[in-house]
Short mmCIF file of C-alpha atoms and ligand atoms in Angstrom, two decimals:
data_model
loop_
_atom_site.label_atom_id
_atom_site.label_comp_id
_atom_site.label_asym_id
_atom_site.label_seq_id
_atom_site.Cartn_x
_atom_site.Cartn_y
_atom_site.Cartn_z
CA MET M 1 118.06 183.82 48.39
CA PHE M 2 117.00 187.39 48.69
CA SER M 3 119.79 189.61 47.61
CA MET M 4 121.52 191.13 50.54
CA PRO M 5 125.23 191.24 49.84
CA LYS M 6 126.36 192.64 53.14
CA PHE M 7 124.25 190.17 55.00
CA SER M 8 125.56 187.27 52.97
CA THR M 9 129.14 188.01 53.70
CA LEU M 10 128.45 188.26 57.38
CA VAL M 11 126.90 184.88 57.48
CA ALA M 12 128.84 183.26 54.70
CA ILE M 13 130.01 180.34 56.75
CA SER M 14 127.35 179.85 59.33
CA CYS M 15 124.52 180.28 56.92
CA LEU M 16 125.81 178.37 53.99
CA SER M 17 122.69 176.30 53.78
CA LEU M 18 120.44 179.29 53.59
CA ALA M 19 122.74 181.17 51.32
CA VAL M 20 122.39 178.63 48.56
CA ILE M 21 118.67 178.02 48.81
CA PRO M 22 116.57 180.27 46.65
CA ILE M 23 113.54 181.54 48.51
CA ALA M 24 111.30 182.32 45.60
CA ARG M 25 109.04 185.34 45.80
CA SER M 26 109.16 185.51 49.56
CA ALA M 27 109.18 188.92 51.15
CA VAL M 28 111.72 189.87 53.78
CA ILE M 29 110.18 191.88 56.58
CA ASN M 30 112.60 193.70 58.87
CA VAL M 31 111.81 194.02 62.54
CA THR M 32 114.06 196.04 64.82
CA VAL M 33 114.63 194.57 68.26
CA GLY M 34 115.23 197.24 70.87
CA GLY M 35 117.44 200.19 70.06
CA THR M 36 118.60 203.11 72.14
CA GLY M 37 115.88 203.86 74.66
CA VAL M 38 113.44 201.50 72.97
CA ILE M 39 112.10 198.49 74.86
CA ALA M 40 110.04 197.16 71.96
CA TYR M 41 110.00 195.36 68.67
CA THR M 42 109.45 197.80 65.82
CA PRO M 43 106.97 197.14 64.30
CA ASN M 44 105.40 195.02 67.02
CA GLN M 45 103.17 193.03 64.71
CA VAL M 46 103.31 191.99 61.09
CA THR M 47 101.02 190.28 58.65
CA ALA M 48 103.03 187.79 56.63
CA ASN M 49 102.40 185.27 53.91
CA VAL M 50 103.63 181.72 53.90
CA GLY M 51 107.24 181.76 52.76
CA ASP M 52 107.92 185.26 53.98
CA VAL M 53 110.96 185.76 56.15
CA ILE M 54 110.84 187.94 59.23
CA GLN M 55 114.31 189.35 59.70
CA PHE M 56 115.00 190.56 63.22
CA VAL M 57 117.75 193.13 63.61
CA PHE M 58 119.08 193.15 67.17
CA LYS M 59 119.87 196.66 68.36
CA GLN M 60 120.61 198.09 71.82
CA LYS M 61 120.52 196.71 74.48
CA ASN M 62 120.22 193.03 75.38
CA HIS M 63 117.11 191.27 74.16
CA THR M 64 115.76 187.91 73.05
CA ILE M 65 113.24 186.62 70.57
CA THR M 66 111.38 183.91 72.41
CA ARG M 67 108.26 182.12 71.34
CA SER M 68 105.35 182.12 73.77
CA THR M 69 101.61 181.69 73.51
CA LEU M 70 98.60 183.96 73.49
CA ALA M 71 97.58 182.46 76.81
CA SER M 72 100.96 183.07 78.48
CA PRO M 73 102.68 185.91 76.66
CA CYS M 74 105.70 186.07 78.97
CA SER M 75 106.44 182.36 79.32
CA PRO M 76 108.44 180.38 76.79
CA LEU M 77 106.65 177.80 74.72
CA VAL M 78 108.13 174.42 75.59
CA GLY M 79 108.29 171.54 73.16
CA ALA M 80 107.66 171.31 69.47
CA GLY M 81 107.76 174.60 67.68
CA ALA M 82 109.58 176.40 70.45
CA PHE M 83 112.43 178.74 69.64
CA ASP M 84 114.56 181.18 71.53
CA SER M 85 117.37 183.35 70.26
CA GLY M 86 119.15 183.58 73.57
CA PHE M 87 120.30 186.97 74.84
CA VAL M 88 121.89 189.18 72.23
CA PRO M 89 123.71 192.03 73.95
CA VAL M 90 124.48 195.01 71.72
CA ASP M 91 126.96 197.69 72.63
CA ALA M 92 125.47 201.12 73.25
CA ALA M 93 127.83 202.61 70.66
CA ALA M 94 127.16 200.07 67.91
CA THR M 95 125.99 201.57 64.64
CA ASP M 96 126.45 198.71 62.24
CA ASN M 97 126.90 194.95 61.90
CA PHE M 98 123.85 194.26 63.99
CA ARG M 99 123.15 190.62 64.55
CA LEU M 100 120.24 189.11 62.70
CA ALA M 101 117.83 186.27 63.19
CA GLN M 102 115.38 185.01 60.64
CA LEU M 103 112.01 183.41 61.06
CA THR M 104 110.47 181.70 58.05
CA VAL M 105 106.70 181.82 58.08
CA GLU M 106 105.39 178.36 57.30
CA ASP M 107 101.67 178.92 57.73
CA THR M 108 99.27 181.74 58.49
CA ASN M 109 98.63 180.84 62.11
CA PRO M 110 99.65 183.46 64.67
CA ILE M 111 103.15 183.29 66.14
CA TRP M 112 103.54 184.95 69.56
CA ILE M 113 106.91 186.26 70.68
CA TYR M 114 108.33 188.15 73.67
CA CYS M 115 111.64 189.35 75.11
CA ARG M 116 112.91 187.32 78.04
CA GLN M 117 115.02 190.14 79.46
CA ALA M 118 113.92 190.92 83.02
CA GLY M 119 110.95 193.26 82.99
CA HIS M 120 110.77 193.72 79.24
CA CYS M 121 107.73 191.58 78.56
CA ALA M 122 105.84 193.25 81.39
CA GLN M 123 106.72 196.56 79.76
CA GLY M 124 104.98 195.32 76.65
CA MET M 125 107.96 194.09 74.63
CA VAL M 126 106.01 191.52 72.65
CA PHE M 127 105.65 190.77 68.98
CA ALA M 128 103.28 188.77 66.83
CA VAL M 129 103.13 187.42 63.31
CA ASN M 130 99.58 187.26 61.94
CA PRO M 131 97.85 188.05 65.24
CA GLY M 132 94.59 189.02 63.59
CA ASP M 133 92.69 191.22 66.05
CA LYS M 134 94.31 189.57 69.08
CA PHE M 135 97.47 191.66 69.39
CA ALA M 136 96.03 194.16 71.85
CA ALA M 137 94.80 191.35 74.10
CA PHE M 138 98.19 189.63 73.86
CA GLN M 139 100.09 192.76 74.82
CA ALA M 140 97.62 193.62 77.57
CA ALA M 141 98.05 190.15 79.04
CA ALA M 142 101.82 190.67 78.92
CA THR M 143 101.71 193.95 80.80
CA GLY M 144 99.14 192.70 83.28
CA SER M 145 96.72 195.39 82.21
CA ALA M 146 94.36 192.86 80.72
CA SER M 147 90.82 193.39 81.86
CA ALA M 148 89.10 190.52 83.57
CA SER M 149 87.35 189.75 80.35
CA ALA M 150 90.55 189.58 78.39
CA ALA M 151 91.80 186.51 80.17
CA PRO M 152 89.13 184.16 78.86
CA SER M 153 90.18 184.99 75.32
CA ALA M 154 93.11 182.79 76.13
CA THR M 155 90.84 179.85 75.51
CA VAL M 156 91.82 180.31 71.90
CA ALA M 157 94.23 177.47 71.40
CA PRO M 158 97.77 178.52 70.71
CA THR M 159 98.70 177.45 67.22
CA ALA M 160 101.50 175.11 67.89
CA SER M 161 100.35 173.48 71.06
CA ALA M 162 103.03 170.94 71.70
CA PRO M 163 102.12 167.30 71.94
CA SER M 164 101.85 166.60 75.64
CA SER M 165 104.52 163.96 75.42
CA ALA M 166 106.88 166.51 74.00
CA ALA M 167 106.82 168.89 76.90
CA PRO M 168 108.97 168.00 79.84
CA SER M 169 107.68 169.86 82.86
CA THR M 170 110.57 172.22 83.02
CA THR M 171 111.12 175.80 82.13
CA ALA M 172 114.09 174.95 79.97
CA ILE M 173 114.03 176.60 76.60
CA SER M 174 114.01 174.16 73.77
CA ASN M 175 115.22 174.93 70.35
CA ASP M 176 114.23 173.77 66.96
CA HIS M 177 117.17 172.90 64.73
CA LEU M 178 116.52 173.42 61.07
CA VAL M 179 118.12 170.98 58.65
CA ILE M 180 117.76 171.43 54.91
CA VAL M 181 117.52 168.16 53.03
CA GLY M 182 118.79 168.14 49.46
CA GLY M 183 118.07 171.17 47.35
CA THR M 184 120.71 173.03 45.42
CA ALA M 185 123.38 171.85 47.88
CA GLY M 186 122.99 168.36 46.39
CA ASN M 187 122.45 165.04 48.12
CA ILE M 188 123.32 166.25 51.57
CA TYR M 189 121.79 167.34 54.86
CA THR M 190 122.75 170.90 55.71
CA PRO M 191 124.07 170.87 58.37
CA SER M 192 124.80 167.16 58.42
CA ASN M 193 125.68 166.82 62.07
CA ILE M 194 124.30 168.79 64.97
CA THR M 195 124.35 168.90 68.72
CA ALA M 196 120.98 169.11 70.42
CA GLN M 197 119.62 169.01 73.95
CA PRO M 198 116.88 166.76 75.25
CA GLY M 199 113.61 168.57 74.62
CA ASP M 200 114.87 170.13 71.41
CA THR M 201 113.35 169.31 68.08
CA VAL M 202 114.99 168.86 64.71
CA THR M 203 112.93 169.95 61.74
CA PHE M 204 114.00 168.55 58.39
CA GLN M 205 112.88 170.79 55.56
CA PHE M 206 112.85 168.86 52.30
CA HIS M 207 114.07 170.72 49.26
CA GLN M 208 114.61 169.31 45.76
CA LYS M 209 114.66 166.33 44.93
CA ASN M 210 113.25 163.18 46.53
CA HIS M 211 114.81 162.25 49.84
CA THR M 212 114.06 160.73 53.21
CA VAL M 213 115.53 161.01 56.65
CA THR M 214 115.53 157.59 58.21
CA ALA M 215 117.03 156.38 61.48
CA SER M 216 119.87 153.88 61.25
CA SER M 217 122.78 152.82 63.43
CA PHE M 218 126.45 153.67 63.55
CA GLN M 219 127.34 150.07 62.62
CA ASP M 220 125.08 149.99 59.60
CA PRO M 221 124.61 153.54 58.36
CA CYS M 222 122.40 152.72 55.39
CA ARG M 223 119.98 150.27 56.97
CA ALA M 224 116.79 151.44 58.65
CA LEU M 225 116.04 150.74 62.27
CA SER M 226 112.74 149.04 62.82
CA LEU M 227 109.78 151.32 63.38
CA THR M 228 107.90 148.72 65.33
CA SER M 229 110.53 146.90 67.35
CA THR M 230 109.53 146.31 70.93
CA SER M 231 113.11 145.73 71.96
CA GLY M 232 116.07 147.86 71.08
CA GLN M 233 116.08 151.31 69.64
CA LEU M 234 113.03 152.45 67.75
CA GLY M 235 113.59 154.07 64.41
CA PHE M 236 111.93 156.93 62.59
CA ASP M 237 111.38 157.59 58.92
CA SER M 238 110.07 160.60 57.09
CA GLY M 239 109.07 158.66 54.01
CA PHE M 240 110.01 159.91 50.57
CA MET M 241 109.49 163.62 50.14
CA ALA M 242 109.48 164.39 46.43
CA VAL M 243 109.91 168.12 45.85
CA SER M 244 109.62 169.55 42.35
CA PRO M 245 112.35 171.78 40.90
CA ASN M 246 110.29 174.95 41.20
CA ALA M 247 108.61 174.22 44.49
CA THR M 248 108.39 177.11 46.92
CA ASP M 249 106.66 175.20 49.67
CA PHE M 250 108.87 172.65 51.34
CA PRO M 251 107.48 169.74 53.34
CA THR M 252 108.93 169.15 56.76
CA TYR M 253 109.40 166.31 59.18
CA THR M 254 110.20 166.84 62.83
CA ILE M 255 111.83 164.59 65.37
CA GLN M 256 112.00 165.10 69.09
CA ILE M 257 115.32 164.74 70.89
CA ASN M 258 114.71 162.81 74.10
CA ASP M 259 118.21 162.20 75.43
CA THR M 260 121.85 162.80 74.64
CA GLN M 261 122.43 159.46 72.89
CA PRO M 262 123.68 159.83 69.33
CA ILE M 263 121.05 159.59 66.62
CA TRP M 264 122.15 158.30 63.21
CA ALA M 265 120.18 158.74 60.03
CA TYR M 266 120.44 158.49 56.27
CA CYS M 267 118.53 159.00 53.04
CA ARG M 268 116.80 155.89 51.71
CA GLN M 269 116.79 157.06 48.10
CA ALA M 270 118.73 154.64 45.89
CA GLY M 271 122.42 155.48 45.85
CA HIS M 272 122.23 158.45 48.23
CA CYS M 273 123.51 156.87 51.42
CA GLY M 274 126.35 155.18 49.59
CA THR M 275 127.55 158.58 48.48
CA GLY M 276 127.51 159.90 52.02
CA MET M 277 124.04 161.38 52.51
CA VAL M 278 123.93 160.74 56.24
CA PHE M 279 123.14 162.78 59.31
CA SER M 280 123.81 162.65 63.02
CA VAL M 281 122.67 164.27 66.22
CA ASN M 282 125.00 164.27 69.22
CA ALA M 283 127.75 162.17 67.67
CA VAL M 284 130.71 162.14 70.04
CA GLU M 285 133.20 164.02 67.92
CA SER M 286 136.11 163.28 70.25
CA GLY M 287 135.64 159.51 69.98
CA PRO M 288 135.86 156.97 67.16
CA ASN M 289 132.11 157.05 66.51
CA ASN M 290 132.10 160.57 65.16
CA PHE M 291 130.18 161.94 62.23
CA ALA M 292 133.08 161.68 59.82
CA ALA M 293 133.57 157.99 60.67
CA PHE M 294 129.86 157.35 60.21
CA GLN M 295 129.86 159.00 56.82
CA ALA M 296 133.03 157.19 55.76
CA LYS M 297 131.42 153.88 56.68
CA ALA M 298 128.33 154.67 54.61
CA ILE M 299 130.51 155.45 51.63
CA GLN M 300 132.72 152.42 52.19
CA LEU M 301 129.70 150.12 52.36
CA ASN M 302 128.22 151.91 49.32
CA GLY M 303 124.75 151.73 50.78
CA THR M 304 122.82 148.73 51.99
CA ALA M 305 123.92 146.49 49.16
CA ALA M 306 127.25 145.89 50.78
CA ALA M 307 126.09 145.94 54.36
CA THR M 308 126.30 142.43 55.66
CA SER M 309 126.35 142.92 59.40
CA ALA M 310 122.97 142.48 60.96
CA SER M 311 121.09 145.56 61.93
CA PRO M 312 120.58 145.71 65.69
CA SER M 313 116.84 145.80 65.45
CA GLY M 314 116.16 146.51 61.85
CA THR M 315 113.69 144.66 59.77
CA GLY M 316 114.36 146.17 56.41
CA THR M 317 112.78 149.09 54.73
CA PRO M 318 109.99 150.79 56.59
CA SER M 319 107.00 152.19 54.79
CA ASN M 320 106.81 155.89 54.54
CA ASP M 321 103.89 156.46 56.84
CA SER M 322 103.86 153.59 59.26
CA ASN M 323 104.85 155.71 62.20
CA GLY M 324 102.33 158.38 61.40
CA ALA M 325 104.94 160.95 62.06
CA ILE M 326 104.93 163.06 58.95
CA LEU M 327 103.95 166.42 60.21
CA PRO M 328 104.03 168.89 57.37
CA GLY M 329 104.24 172.37 58.67
CA ARG M 330 103.65 171.63 62.31
CA SER M 331 106.60 172.63 64.37
CA ALA M 332 107.76 174.27 61.21
CA ALA M 333 104.98 176.78 61.65
CA ALA M 334 107.83 178.79 62.94
CA MET M 335 111.31 177.86 62.03
CA MET M 336 114.03 180.03 63.15
CA ALA M 337 117.37 180.25 61.57
CA LEU M 338 119.39 182.01 64.19
CA LEU M 339 122.22 183.78 62.54
CA GLY M 340 124.94 184.68 64.91
CA ALA M 341 122.87 184.27 68.02
CA VAL M 342 123.45 180.56 67.91
CA VAL M 343 126.22 179.99 65.44
CA GLY M 344 128.31 182.86 66.62
CA SER M 345 129.95 184.01 63.43
CA MET M 346 128.58 187.53 63.46
CA VAL M 347 130.67 190.46 64.45
CA LEU M 348 129.17 193.18 66.55
C1 NAG Q 1 116.60 195.09 56.45
O1 NAG Q 1 117.72 195.12 57.30
C2 NAG Q 1 118.94 194.86 56.63
C3 NAG Q 1 120.03 194.74 57.66
O2 NAG Q 1 120.05 195.84 58.52
C4 NAG Q 1 119.21 195.98 55.62
O3 NAG Q 1 120.39 195.72 54.94
C5 NAG Q 1 118.04 196.03 54.65
O4 NAG Q 1 118.20 197.12 53.78
C6 NAG Q 1 116.72 196.16 55.37
N1 NAG Q 1 115.64 196.03 54.44
C7 NAG Q 1 114.60 196.86 54.45
C8 NAG Q 1 113.55 196.57 53.43
O5 NAG Q 1 114.49 197.78 55.24
C1 NAG Q 2 122.24 190.04 78.86
O1 NAG Q 2 121.16 189.74 79.71
C2 NAG Q 2 121.27 188.48 80.39
C3 NAG Q 2 120.01 188.24 81.18
O2 NAG Q 2 119.69 189.34 81.98
C4 NAG Q 2 122.50 188.50 81.27
O3 NAG Q 2 122.65 187.23 81.88
C5 NAG Q 2 123.71 188.80 80.44
O4 NAG Q 2 124.83 188.89 81.27
C6 NAG Q 2 123.52 190.10 79.67
N1 NAG Q 2 124.67 190.29 78.83
C7 NAG Q 2 125.36 191.42 78.83
C8 NAG Q 2 126.58 191.46 77.96
O5 NAG Q 2 125.04 192.38 79.50
C1 NAG Q 3 130.45 167.61 62.59
O1 NAG Q 3 131.48 166.71 62.28
C2 NAG Q 3 132.72 167.33 62.04
C3 NAG Q 3 133.69 166.27 61.58
O2 NAG Q 3 133.64 165.12 62.41
C4 NAG Q 3 133.20 168.03 63.28
O3 NAG Q 3 134.40 168.70 63.05
C5 NAG Q 3 132.15 169.03 63.69
O4 NAG Q 3 132.51 169.59 64.90
C6 NAG Q 3 130.81 168.37 63.82
N1 NAG Q 3 129.82 169.38 64.06
C7 NAG Q 3 128.91 169.29 65.03
C8 NAG Q 3 127.93 170.40 65.10
O5 NAG Q 3 128.88 168.36 65.79
C1 NAG Q 4 110.55 159.19 45.17
O1 NAG Q 4 111.45 158.11 45.32
C2 NAG Q 4 110.82 156.86 45.61
C3 NAG Q 4 111.89 155.81 45.84
O2 NAG Q 4 112.81 155.81 44.82
C4 NAG Q 4 109.91 156.50 44.45
O3 NAG Q 4 109.25 155.30 44.76
C5 NAG Q 4 108.90 157.60 44.23
O4 NAG Q 4 108.11 157.31 43.12
C6 NAG Q 4 109.60 158.93 44.04
N1 NAG Q 4 108.58 159.98 43.95
C7 NAG Q 4 108.53 160.80 42.94
C8 NAG Q 4 107.38 161.76 42.94
O5 NAG Q 4 109.38 160.81 42.06
C1 NAG Q 5 108.34 174.60 36.71
O1 NAG Q 5 108.52 175.81 35.99
C2 NAG Q 5 108.55 175.61 34.56
C3 NAG Q 5 108.82 176.95 33.91
O2 NAG Q 5 109.50 177.80 34.76
C4 NAG Q 5 107.23 175.03 34.10
O3 NAG Q 5 107.31 174.79 32.71
C5 NAG Q 5 106.95 173.73 34.80
O4 NAG Q 5 105.67 173.26 34.47
C6 NAG Q 5 107.03 173.93 36.31
N1 NAG Q 5 106.89 172.63 36.95
C7 NAG Q 5 106.07 172.45 37.96
C8 NAG Q 5 106.09 171.06 38.54
O5 NAG Q 5 105.36 173.31 38.44
C1 NAG Q 6 111.16 160.83 71.58
O1 NAG Q 6 110.04 160.40 72.34
C2 NAG Q 6 108.81 160.53 71.64
C3 NAG Q 6 107.70 160.17 72.60
O2 NAG Q 6 107.95 158.95 73.22
C4 NAG Q 6 108.83 159.61 70.42
O3 NAG Q 6 107.62 159.75 69.70
C5 NAG Q 6 110.00 160.03 69.53
O4 NAG Q 6 110.08 159.14 68.44
C6 NAG Q 6 111.29 160.00 70.31
N1 NAG Q 6 112.35 160.55 69.48
C7 NAG Q 6 113.29 159.80 68.94
C8 NAG Q 6 114.31 160.50 68.11
O5 NAG Q 6 113.36 158.58 69.12
C1 NAG Q 7 127.65 151.62 44.58
O1 NAG Q 7 126.24 151.40 44.48
C2 NAG Q 7 125.67 151.94 43.31
C3 NAG Q 7 124.18 151.69 43.36
O2 NAG Q 7 123.65 152.21 44.53
C4 NAG Q 7 126.29 151.30 42.08
O3 NAG Q 7 125.75 151.89 40.91
C5 NAG Q 7 127.79 151.49 42.11
O4 NAG Q 7 128.38 150.78 41.04
C6 NAG Q 7 128.37 150.98 43.41
N1 NAG Q 7 129.78 151.32 43.47
C7 NAG Q 7 130.69 150.42 43.80
C8 NAG Q 7 132.12 150.90 43.81
O5 NAG Q 7 130.41 149.26 44.09
C1 NAG Q 8 103.98 156.88 50.86
O1 NAG Q 8 102.76 156.70 51.54
C2 NAG Q 8 101.63 157.09 50.77
C3 NAG Q 8 100.43 156.97 51.67
O2 NAG Q 8 100.38 155.67 52.19
C4 NAG Q 8 101.56 156.26 49.51
O3 NAG Q 8 100.47 156.66 48.72
C5 NAG Q 8 102.82 156.39 48.72
O4 NAG Q 8 102.82 155.56 47.59
C6 NAG Q 8 104.03 156.07 49.57
N1 NAG Q 8 105.23 156.39 48.81
C7 NAG Q 8 106.31 155.63 48.87
C8 NAG Q 8 107.46 156.11 48.09
O5 NAG Q 8 106.38 154.63 49.55
#
């Protein structure tokens, strides 16, 4: 990772996954959010390369970083690719320990951002990554000072237009949860269990070596759910994602969370599940079917070899592309690791 000792200690626990992943040759671009008497992002636009990290530093007073679109600068993007930091209030007297959020640039398409605080977007508090020559039009549309001719420029498709099925017709903010698969942390998902809301997405970013994320069941942690079943729960499978030791570009696979039911998953690589490389979303931690129990079962069964109980709807090993769902770099066009804003370990 980029060397930033003070930063690392602040996020030592919450950001373990990022702290151990080298981000080779990527630049870190600081952007100040707000500040005393400043209702703006400074700078308000940046040109970034793939792999660069935009580091937002939240200063006074109480702002957000919320993804929108060129067409609707002051409305949150809903569905795949959406992110929102939530409100980050900063004391007027604060001079240090500002909370940070990081956005990893996954492609060169524009990323449009605004502050959700009442009135701020209309005052022009917007930000863009790689806007090309469209920033002025974006900001003008935000402040309502767009000329009549500026509006039609919104016919330019926003980069990460969500699949229509992904967007519930609600104004709820959805978040993308970033999960690192493998890498220097070893055969593990980092984090390996998360809580997510319907409408959220989970983006798996595959680091070294050669892993999958594949849906299974609590009863049979290391056996894939069917991808084609017409009855029972439908599975998903990223396919094998082989990543070379010096790769700097990491493939991704994104799933959509549709309800609050637990989702169980594992790595199909030989031997990995049996050593505990499993993952869950919305496991009920207070009940018996919690993440720890799921992982213990995977280890106890030592992978599929020992699993004798029938899979609820599984029909063996799926092929890596049969669900057509490998989406390199889609919702990952913008992946946000929210440090503090979401995980809450930062100190103001
Ligand atoms: C970016 O911000 C961090 C945190 O405030 C600071 O430690 C670092 O020196 C800044 N980097 C640059 C290049 O300004
Ligand atoms: C920050 O702003 C939000 C939205 O206006 C508000 O709900 C929240 O109470 C504010 N927080 C603080 C500490 O002022
Ligand atoms: C993950 O599982 C552990 C152990 O069961 C639990 O303590 C923790 O709260 C879980 N984390 C999340 C985000 O659910
Ligand atoms: C990744 O693992 C799978 C399953 O073991 C294997 O078939 C495939 O050849 C591996 N890919 C690479 C590039 O090593
Ligand atoms: C990785 O880097 C080493 C030297 O640093 C080089 O010899 C090797 O060819 C590289 N491998 C790939 C797959 O790029
Ligand atoms: C959520 O619903 C979408 C659309 O029906 C589907 O493609 C996706 O696989 C579902 N997500 C999960 C985790 O089952
Ligand atoms: C677990 O499975 C692996 C192969 O996946 C095998 O090499 C190992 O011996 C097994 N361990 C036990 C205790 O059966
Ligand atoms: C994954 O799918 C691709 C495209 O069908 C295929 O070429 C490749 O061999 C598959 N890899 C594995 C490990 O199944």
